[in-house]
Amino acid sequence: MAQRIEVNQKVLSENDRLAADIRSQLKARGISAFNLVSSPGSGKTSLLERTLQQLSGELNIALIAGDVHTENDANRLIRAGGARVRALETGGSCHLDARMISRVLPELDLDGVDILFIENVGNLVCPSGFDLGEDMKIVLLSTTEGDDKPLKYPAMFRRSSVLVINKTDLLGTSDFELSTVKRNARSINPYLKIFETSCRTGDGLSAWFGWLKSFVGKPVEPAPAV
Amino acid sequence: MAQRIEVNQKVLSENDRLAADIRSQLKARGISAFNLVSSPGSGKTSLLERTLQQLSGELNIALIAGDVHTENDANRLIRAGGARVRALETGGSCHLDARMISRVLPELDLDGVDILFIENVGNLVCPSGFDLGEDMKIVLLSTTEGDDKPLKYPAMFRRSSVLVINKTDLLGTSDFELSTVKRNARSINPYLKIFETSCRTGDGLSAWFGWLKSFVGKPVEPAPAV
């Protein structure tokens, strides 16, 4: 297996080089970039739909919607009012990488853009290992998935700066406890900023929108290393 | 990247060789083996808990519970009455492979076992590519994850023989439609056997239990190739 590890390390350092290029490009334009990661079905697309509907009058938002197959998410986001939405089908790959972002970024009109969202493939493991040139990873976890997930998938919670606990309207339909998931998440990463949202009812979204608006015109502060 | 592909092919063929060994061992003992795959939080452990509680008096069940980190699932399953439960922590890997199974199988007492369940890592992408020596992959999908998932993660649905649609008690709390998910799943794999269950209320579990009992004393029939 040594040969495989060596080759993978080469691929990863190539990824880091490309990610650094992307980060410089975005910084030069004053764009804040967020990489949204989660299990399938946690609500990444719903959160982005709500965000486009609410903020596209105030902020210039661009969006890359990654999926293993289909352009369903991108189509939903275009319908939600995203003029600058680009689908990115990975064709089987379990995560986005910096090479894929480098390829599609020139096709997006970035003039005047405030925020770039990258919606990763639904997978709580593999996307944690790939820098896409983002300022922050934002991990979503829905209340139907179980409050032990931060302990079972620690890399993703360690490498994210923000946790969005979504589907709070379904609290009480399972054993999921908000206090437990927050304790578990902070035991992995004490610096996590946490939002509690329901994209269905709208609860908690105003805090999320307010936080996003705070980035316009000023750079993202580097997150503390864990 | 050619070098990487070549190395991965070598790793995969090594996996297939080990999986064939495992399959022969299990066949020689008359054991049916099922590899449970799904997103994190779809209910694999809950389904297995219910199954152990209901069937451990009638069937001899052995179980390997895979997780990236923690032995939480294995501990839940031991509490549910599983004398022959083995935890398998992957230490970061996004899927189980045949080498991991080969390593832990000798530690399980397989004398008189009817069914071996292997609970894979919660990941709807990567585990689809790894044969563990099972007779069938069984994919779970919960009603809170969205009815388009078979189209977005087709490899997993193509390579599974059974689909368990879990959390039917939460139907109506989202746009998820049973008829849509079944149509989408069968468009990928027309041979899928489908169960609809709620591990919370117990709805639909008797059909699942009956199906499992049908394997005792007779080998699993090969599933049609898609």
Coordinates of C-alpha atoms in Angstrom, one line a residue:
Chain A
M1 CA 0.0 0.0 0.0
A2 CA 3.0 2.3 0.3
Q3 CA 2.9 3.2 -3.4
R4 CA -0.7 4.2 -3.1
I5 CA -0.1 6.5 -0.1
E6 CA 2.8 8.1 -2.0
V7 CA 0.7 8.8 -5.0
N8 CA -2.2 10.1 -3.0
Q9 CA 0.1 12.5 -1.2
K10 CA 1.2 13.8 -4.6
V11 CA -2.4 14.3 -5.6
L12 CA -3.2 16.1 -2.3
S13 CA -0.2 18.5 -2.6
E14 CA -1.3 19.3 -6.1
N15 CA -4.8 20.0 -4.7
D16 CA -3.3 22.4 -2.1
R17 CA -1.4 24.3 -4.8
L18 CA -4.5 24.7 -6.9
A19 CA -6.6 25.7 -3.8
A20 CA -4.0 28.4 -2.9
D21 CA -4.4 29.8 -6.4
I22 CA -8.2 29.9 -6.1
R23 CA -7.9 31.5 -2.7
S24 CA -5.7 34.3 -4.1
Q25 CA -8.0 34.9 -7.0
L26 CA -11.0 35.2 -4.8
K27 CA -9.2 37.4 -2.2
A28 CA -8.0 39.7 -5.0
R29 CA -11.7 40.3 -5.9
G30 CA -12.8 40.6 -2.2
I31 CA -15.0 37.5 -2.4
S32 CA -15.8 35.4 0.7
A33 CA -16.0 31.7 -0.2
F34 CA -17.8 29.1 1.8
N35 CA -17.6 25.3 1.2
L36 CA -20.9 23.6 2.4
V37 CA -20.4 20.0 3.4
S38 CA -22.8 17.4 5.0
S39 CA -24.4 14.0 4.6
P40 CA -26.9 13.6 1.7
G41 CA -30.2 15.2 2.5
S42 CA -29.2 17.4 5.4
G43 CA -30.5 20.5 3.6
K44 CA -27.5 22.2 1.9
T45 CA -29.6 23.0 -1.2
S46 CA -32.6 24.1 0.9
L47 CA -30.4 26.5 2.9
L48 CA -28.9 27.9 -0.3
E49 CA -32.4 28.3 -1.8
R50 CA -33.6 30.2 1.2
T51 CA -30.4 32.3 1.2
L52 CA -30.7 33.2 -2.5
Q53 CA -34.4 34.1 -2.1
Q54 CA -33.7 36.4 0.9
L55 CA -30.4 38.0 0.0
S56 CA -30.0 38.1 -3.8
G57 CA -31.4 41.6 -3.8
E58 CA -28.8 42.8 -1.3
L59 CA -25.7 40.7 -2.1
N60 CA -24.1 39.4 -5.2
I61 CA -24.0 35.7 -4.7
A62 CA -22.3 33.1 -7.0
L63 CA -22.7 29.4 -6.5
I64 CA -21.1 26.1 -7.6
A65 CA -23.4 23.1 -7.0
G66 CA -21.6 19.8 -6.9
D67 CA -23.2 16.5 -7.2
V68 CA -22.1 12.9 -8.1
H69 CA -24.8 12.8 -10.7
T70 CA -27.7 15.0 -11.9
E71 CA -27.9 18.8 -12.0
N72 CA -31.0 18.8 -9.8
D73 CA -29.5 21.0 -7.1
A74 CA -28.2 23.6 -9.6
N75 CA -31.6 23.7 -11.3
R76 CA -33.4 24.3 -7.9
L77 CA -30.9 27.1 -7.2
I78 CA -31.3 28.7 -10.5
R79 CA -35.1 28.7 -10.0
A80 CA -34.5 30.3 -6.5
G81 CA -33.1 33.3 -8.3
G82 CA -29.4 32.5 -8.7
A83 CA -28.2 34.0 -12.0
R84 CA -24.7 32.9 -11.3
V85 CA -25.2 29.2 -10.5
R86 CA -22.9 26.6 -12.1
A87 CA -23.6 22.9 -11.8
L88 CA -20.6 20.6 -11.3
E89 CA -21.2 16.9 -11.8
T90 CA -18.3 14.8 -10.4
G91 CA -19.2 11.8 -12.5
G92 CA -18.7 9.3 -9.7
S93 CA -16.2 11.1 -7.5
C94 CA -17.2 11.2 -3.8
H95 CA -16.0 14.8 -3.2
L96 CA -15.1 18.0 -5.0
D97 CA -11.4 18.9 -5.5
A98 CA -9.6 22.1 -6.3
R99 CA -9.0 21.0 -9.9
M100 CA -12.8 20.8 -10.5
I101 CA -13.2 24.3 -9.0
S102 CA -10.4 25.7 -11.1
R103 CA -12.1 24.3 -14.2
V104 CA -15.5 25.9 -13.6
L105 CA -14.5 29.1 -11.9
P106 CA -13.6 30.9 -15.2
E107 CA -17.1 30.2 -16.5
L108 CA -18.8 32.1 -13.6
D109 CA -19.1 35.9 -13.9
L110 CA -17.4 37.0 -10.7
D111 CA -17.6 40.7 -11.3
G112 CA -18.9 42.4 -8.1
V113 CA -19.6 39.1 -6.4
D114 CA -19.6 39.3 -2.6
I115 CA -20.0 35.6 -1.6
L116 CA -19.2 32.4 -3.4
F117 CA -20.9 29.3 -2.1
I118 CA -19.6 25.8 -3.1
E119 CA -22.1 23.1 -2.4
N120 CA -20.0 19.9 -2.0
V121 CA -21.1 16.3 -2.7
G122 CA -23.3 14.8 0.1
N123 CA -20.7 12.9 2.1
L124 CA -19.6 13.4 5.7
V125 CA -16.2 11.8 5.2
C126 CA -14.2 12.4 2.0
P127 CA -14.8 16.2 1.3
S128 CA -13.1 17.0 4.7
G129 CA -9.7 16.2 3.1
F130 CA -9.9 18.6 0.2
D131 CA -9.2 22.3 0.3
L132 CA -11.2 24.1 -2.4
G133 CA -9.7 27.5 -1.8
E134 CA -12.6 28.4 0.5
D135 CA -12.4 30.7 3.5
M136 CA -14.4 28.3 5.7
K137 CA -16.0 25.0 5.6
I138 CA -19.6 25.1 6.8
V139 CA -20.9 21.7 8.0
L140 CA -24.7 21.0 8.1
L141 CA -26.2 18.3 10.2
S142 CA -29.9 17.7 10.3
T143 CA -31.8 16.7 13.5
T144 CA -32.9 13.4 11.9
E145 CA -29.3 12.1 11.6
G146 CA -28.4 11.5 15.2
D147 CA -26.6 13.6 17.8
D148 CA -23.5 11.4 17.9
K149 CA -22.4 12.3 14.3
P150 CA -19.7 14.8 15.3
L151 CA -18.0 12.0 17.3
K152 CA -18.3 9.5 14.4
Y153 CA -17.1 11.8 11.7
P154 CA -14.7 14.1 13.6
A155 CA -12.5 15.2 10.7
M156 CA -15.4 17.1 9.1
F157 CA -16.3 18.9 12.3
R158 CA -12.7 19.7 13.1
R159 CA -12.1 21.2 9.7
S160 CA -15.3 23.3 9.7
S161 CA -15.6 26.7 11.2
V162 CA -19.4 26.7 11.3
L163 CA -22.1 24.1 12.2
V164 CA -25.6 24.6 10.9
I165 CA -28.1 22.3 12.8
N166 CA -30.9 22.1 10.3
K167 CA -34.5 20.6 10.4
T168 CA -35.1 21.9 13.9
D169 CA -38.8 21.6 13.1
L170 CA -38.3 17.8 13.4
L171 CA -36.9 18.0 17.0
G172 CA -38.9 15.7 19.2
T173 CA -39.5 13.1 16.5
S174 CA -36.4 11.2 17.5
D175 CA -33.9 10.9 20.4
F176 CA -31.8 13.7 18.9
E177 CA -31.0 16.3 21.6
L178 CA -29.7 19.8 20.7
S179 CA -27.7 20.0 23.9
T180 CA -26.0 16.7 23.2
V181 CA -25.1 17.4 19.6
K182 CA -23.6 20.8 20.6
R183 CA -21.6 19.3 23.4
N184 CA -20.3 16.5 21.0
A185 CA -19.5 19.0 18.3
R186 CA -17.6 21.4 20.7
S187 CA -15.7 18.5 22.2
I188 CA -14.2 18.0 18.7
N189 CA -13.9 21.7 17.8
P190 CA -14.5 24.3 20.6
Y191 CA -14.4 27.2 18.1
L192 CA -17.4 26.1 16.0
K193 CA -19.9 28.8 15.4
I194 CA -23.4 27.2 15.6
F195 CA -26.7 28.1 13.9
E196 CA -29.9 26.3 14.5
T197 CA -32.3 26.5 11.5
S198 CA -35.4 25.1 9.9
C199 CA -35.4 25.8 6.2
R200 CA -39.0 24.5 6.2
T201 CA -40.4 27.0 8.8
G202 CA -37.7 29.7 8.4
D203 CA -36.8 29.5 12.1
G204 CA -33.3 30.7 12.9
L205 CA -32.6 31.8 9.4
S206 CA -32.4 35.5 10.3
A207 CA -29.3 34.9 12.4
W208 CA -27.7 33.1 9.4
F209 CA -28.6 35.9 7.0
G210 CA -27.2 38.5 9.3
W211 CA -24.0 36.6 9.7
L212 CA -23.5 36.3 6.0
K213 CA -24.2 40.0 5.5
S214 CA -21.4 40.8 8.0
F215 CA -18.8 39.6 5.4
V216 CA -19.7 42.1 2.7
G217 CA -16.9 44.5 2.2
K218 CA -14.6 43.0 4.8
P219 CA -12.4 39.9 4.6
V220 CA -13.2 36.7 6.5
E221 CA -11.1 36.5 9.6
P222 CA -8.9 33.4 9.7
A223 CA -10.5 30.7 11.9
P224 CA -8.5 29.5 14.8
A225 CA -6.7 26.2 14.2
V226 CA -7.9 23.2 16.2
Chain B
M1 CA -3.2 10.7 -12.7
A2 CA -2.6 7.5 -14.8
Q3 CA -0.3 6.2 -12.1
R4 CA -3.0 6.7 -9.4
I5 CA -5.6 4.8 -11.5
E6 CA -3.3 1.9 -12.1
V7 CA -2.5 1.6 -8.3
N8 CA -6.2 1.9 -7.4
Q9 CA -7.0 -0.9 -9.9
K10 CA -4.4 -3.1 -8.2
V11 CA -6.0 -2.3 -4.8
L12 CA -9.5 -3.1 -6.1
S13 CA -8.4 -6.5 -7.7
E14 CA -6.7 -7.4 -4.4
N15 CA -10.0 -6.5 -2.7
D16 CA -12.0 -8.7 -5.0
R17 CA -9.6 -11.6 -4.4
L18 CA -10.1 -11.3 -0.6
A19 CA -13.8 -10.8 -1.0
A20 CA -14.0 -14.1 -3.0
D21 CA -12.2 -15.8 -0.1
I22 CA -14.6 -14.5 2.5
R23 CA -17.6 -15.5 0.3
S24 CA -16.3 -19.1 0.0
Q25 CA -15.7 -19.3 3.8
L26 CA -19.2 -18.1 4.5
K27 CA -20.8 -20.3 1.9
A28 CA -19.0 -23.3 3.3
R29 CA -20.7 -22.6 6.6
G30 CA -24.1 -21.9 5.1
I31 CA -24.1 -18.3 6.3
S32 CA -26.0 -15.6 4.4
A33 CA -24.2 -12.3 4.4
F34 CA -25.7 -8.8 4.0
N35 CA -23.7 -5.5 3.7
L36 CA -25.8 -2.6 4.9
V37 CA -25.0 0.7 3.3
S38 CA -26.6 4.2 3.6
S39 CA -26.0 7.9 4.4
P40 CA -25.1 8.7 8.0
G41 CA -28.2 8.6 10.2
S42 CA -30.6 6.6 7.9
G43 CA -31.2 4.0 10.6
K44 CA -28.8 1.1 9.8
T45 CA -28.1 0.6 13.5
S46 CA -31.7 1.0 14.5
L47 CA -32.8 -1.6 12.0
L48 CA -30.2 -4.0 13.2
E49 CA -31.2 -3.3 16.9
R50 CA -34.8 -4.1 16.1
T51 CA -33.7 -7.2 14.1
L52 CA -31.6 -8.6 17.0
Q53 CA -34.3 -7.9 19.5
Q54 CA -36.9 -9.7 17.4
L55 CA -34.9 -12.6 15.8
S56 CA -32.0 -13.5 18.1
G57 CA -34.2 -16.2 19.7
E58 CA -34.9 -17.8 16.4
L59 CA -31.8 -17.2 14.3
N60 CA -28.1 -17.1 15.1
I61 CA -26.9 -13.6 14.0
A62 CA -23.4 -12.3 13.8
L63 CA -22.6 -8.7 13.1
I64 CA -19.7 -6.5 12.2
A65 CA -20.4 -2.8 12.9
G66 CA -18.1 -0.5 10.9
D67 CA -17.6 3.2 11.8
V68 CA -15.0 5.8 10.9
H69 CA -14.6 6.5 14.7
T70 CA -16.2 5.3 17.9
E71 CA -17.7 2.0 18.8
N72 CA -21.1 3.5 19.6
D73 CA -23.0 1.4 17.1
A74 CA -21.4 -1.9 18.2
N75 CA -22.2 -1.0 21.8
R76 CA -25.9 -0.3 20.9
L77 CA -26.0 -3.7 19.2
I78 CA -24.4 -5.6 22.0
R79 CA -27.0 -4.1 24.3
A80 CA -29.8 -5.2 21.9
G81 CA -28.8 -8.8 22.5
G82 CA -26.0 -9.4 20.0
A83 CA -23.6 -11.8 21.6
R84 CA -21.6 -12.0 18.4
V85 CA -21.0 -8.3 17.6
R86 CA -17.6 -7.0 16.5
A87 CA -16.8 -3.3 16.2
L88 CA -14.6 -2.3 13.3
E89 CA -13.2 1.2 13.4
T90 CA -11.8 2.3 10.1
G91 CA -9.6 5.0 11.6
G92 CA -10.5 7.6 9.0
S93 CA -11.3 5.4 5.9
C94 CA -14.6 6.3 4.2
H95 CA -15.7 2.7 3.6
L96 CA -15.1 -0.9 4.7
D97 CA -12.9 -3.1 2.5
A98 CA -12.4 -6.9 2.3
R99 CA -9.1 -6.7 4.0
M100 CA -10.7 -5.2 7.1
I101 CA -13.4 -8.0 7.1
S102 CA -10.7 -10.7 6.6
R103 CA -8.9 -9.3 9.7
V104 CA -11.9 -9.4 12.1
L105 CA -13.8 -12.4 10.8
P106 CA -11.6 -15.0 12.6
E107 CA -12.4 -13.2 15.9
L108 CA -16.1 -13.9 15.5
D109 CA -17.6 -17.2 16.6
L110 CA -19.3 -18.3 13.3
D111 CA -20.4 -21.8 14.5
G112 CA -24.0 -22.2 13.7
V113 CA -24.5 -18.7 12.4
D114 CA -27.4 -18.2 10.0
I115 CA -26.9 -14.5 9.0
L116 CA -23.9 -12.2 9.1
F117 CA -24.7 -8.5 8.9
I118 CA -22.0 -6.0 8.0
E119 CA -22.9 -2.4 8.9
N120 CA -20.8 -0.2 6.6
V121 CA -19.6 3.3 7.2
G122 CA -22.3 5.9 6.7
N123 CA -21.5 7.1 3.2
L124 CA -23.7 6.8 0.1
V125 CA -20.8 7.0 -2.4
C126 CA -17.6 5.1 -1.6
P127 CA -18.8 1.8 0.0
S128 CA -20.6 1.0 -3.3
G129 CA -17.2 0.2 -4.9
F130 CA -16.0 -2.4 -2.4
D131 CA -17.2 -6.1 -2.4
L132 CA -16.9 -7.4 1.2
G133 CA -17.8 -11.0 0.3
E134 CA -21.5 -10.4 1.0
D135 CA -24.4 -12.0 -0.8
M136 CA -26.2 -8.8 -1.2
K137 CA -25.8 -5.1 -0.5
I138 CA -28.9 -3.6 1.3
V139 CA -29.2 0.1 0.9
L140 CA -31.2 2.2 3.4
L141 CA -32.7 5.6 2.7
S142 CA -34.7 7.6 5.2
T143 CA -37.7 9.6 4.3
T144 CA -36.0 12.8 5.5
E145 CA -33.2 12.6 3.0
G146 CA -35.1 13.5 -0.2
D147 CA -36.7 11.3 -2.9
D148 CA -34.1 12.2 -5.5
K149 CA -31.2 10.4 -3.9
P150 CA -31.3 7.3 -6.1
L151 CA -30.7 9.5 -9.1
K152 CA -27.9 11.4 -7.4
Y153 CA -26.1 8.4 -6.0
P154 CA -26.9 5.8 -8.7
A155 CA -23.9 3.4 -8.1
M156 CA -25.1 2.5 -4.7
F157 CA -28.7 1.7 -5.8
R158 CA -27.4 -0.2 -8.9
R159 CA -25.2 -2.4 -6.8
S160 CA -27.8 -3.1 -4.1
S161 CA -30.3 -5.9 -4.2
V162 CA -32.6 -4.5 -1.5
L163 CA -33.8 -1.0 -0.6
V164 CA -35.2 -0.3 2.8
I165 CA -37.1 3.0 3.0
N166 CA -36.9 3.9 6.7
K167 CA -38.5 6.5 8.9
T168 CA -41.9 6.2 7.3
D169 CA -43.3 7.7 10.5
L170 CA -41.9 11.0 9.2
L171 CA -43.7 10.9 5.9
G172 CA -45.6 14.2 5.5
T173 CA -43.0 16.3 7.3
S174 CA -41.2 17.1 4.0
D175 CA -41.8 16.9 0.2
F176 CA -40.5 13.3 0.2
E177 CA -43.0 11.1 -1.8
L178 CA -42.8 7.3 -1.5
S179 CA -44.1 6.8 -5.1
T180 CA -41.3 9.2 -6.4
V181 CA -38.5 7.5 -4.5
K182 CA -39.6 4.1 -5.7
R183 CA -39.9 5.2 -9.3
N184 CA -36.5 6.8 -9.1
A185 CA -34.9 3.8 -7.5
R186 CA -36.4 1.4 -10.0
S187 CA -35.3 3.6 -12.9
I188 CA -31.7 2.8 -11.7
N189 CA -32.3 -0.8 -10.7
P190 CA -35.6 -2.5 -11.7
Y191 CA -34.8 -5.6 -9.6
L192 CA -34.7 -3.8 -6.3
K193 CA -36.7 -5.5 -3.6
I194 CA -38.2 -2.7 -1.5
F195 CA -39.2 -2.6 2.2
E196 CA -40.9 0.4 3.9
T197 CA -40.2 0.6 7.6
S198 CA -40.3 2.7 10.7
C199 CA -37.8 1.5 13.3
R200 CA -39.4 3.9 15.7
T201 CA -43.0 2.6 15.4
G202 CA -42.3 -0.9 14.1
D203 CA -44.4 -0.4 11.0
G204 CA -43.3 -2.6 8.1
L205 CA -40.7 -4.6 10.1
S206 CA -42.7 -7.9 10.1
A207 CA -42.1 -8.1 6.3
W208 CA -38.4 -7.5 6.8
F209 CA -38.2 -10.1 9.5
G210 CA -40.1 -12.7 7.4
W211 CA -37.8 -12.1 4.5
L212 CA -34.7 -12.6 6.6
K213 CA -36.1 -15.8 8.1
S214 CA -36.6 -17.1 4.5
F215 CA -32.8 -17.4 4.1
V216 CA -32.2 -19.8 7.0
G217 CA -31.1 -23.2 5.7
K218 CA -31.1 -22.2 2.1
P219 CA -28.6 -20.2 0.1
V220 CA -29.2 -16.7 -1.2
E221 CA -30.1 -16.8 -4.8
P222 CA -27.9 -14.7 -7.0
A223 CA -29.4 -11.3 -7.7
P224 CA -29.9 -10.4 -11.4
A225 CA -27.1 -8.2 -12.8
V226 CA -28.2 -4.7 -13.8

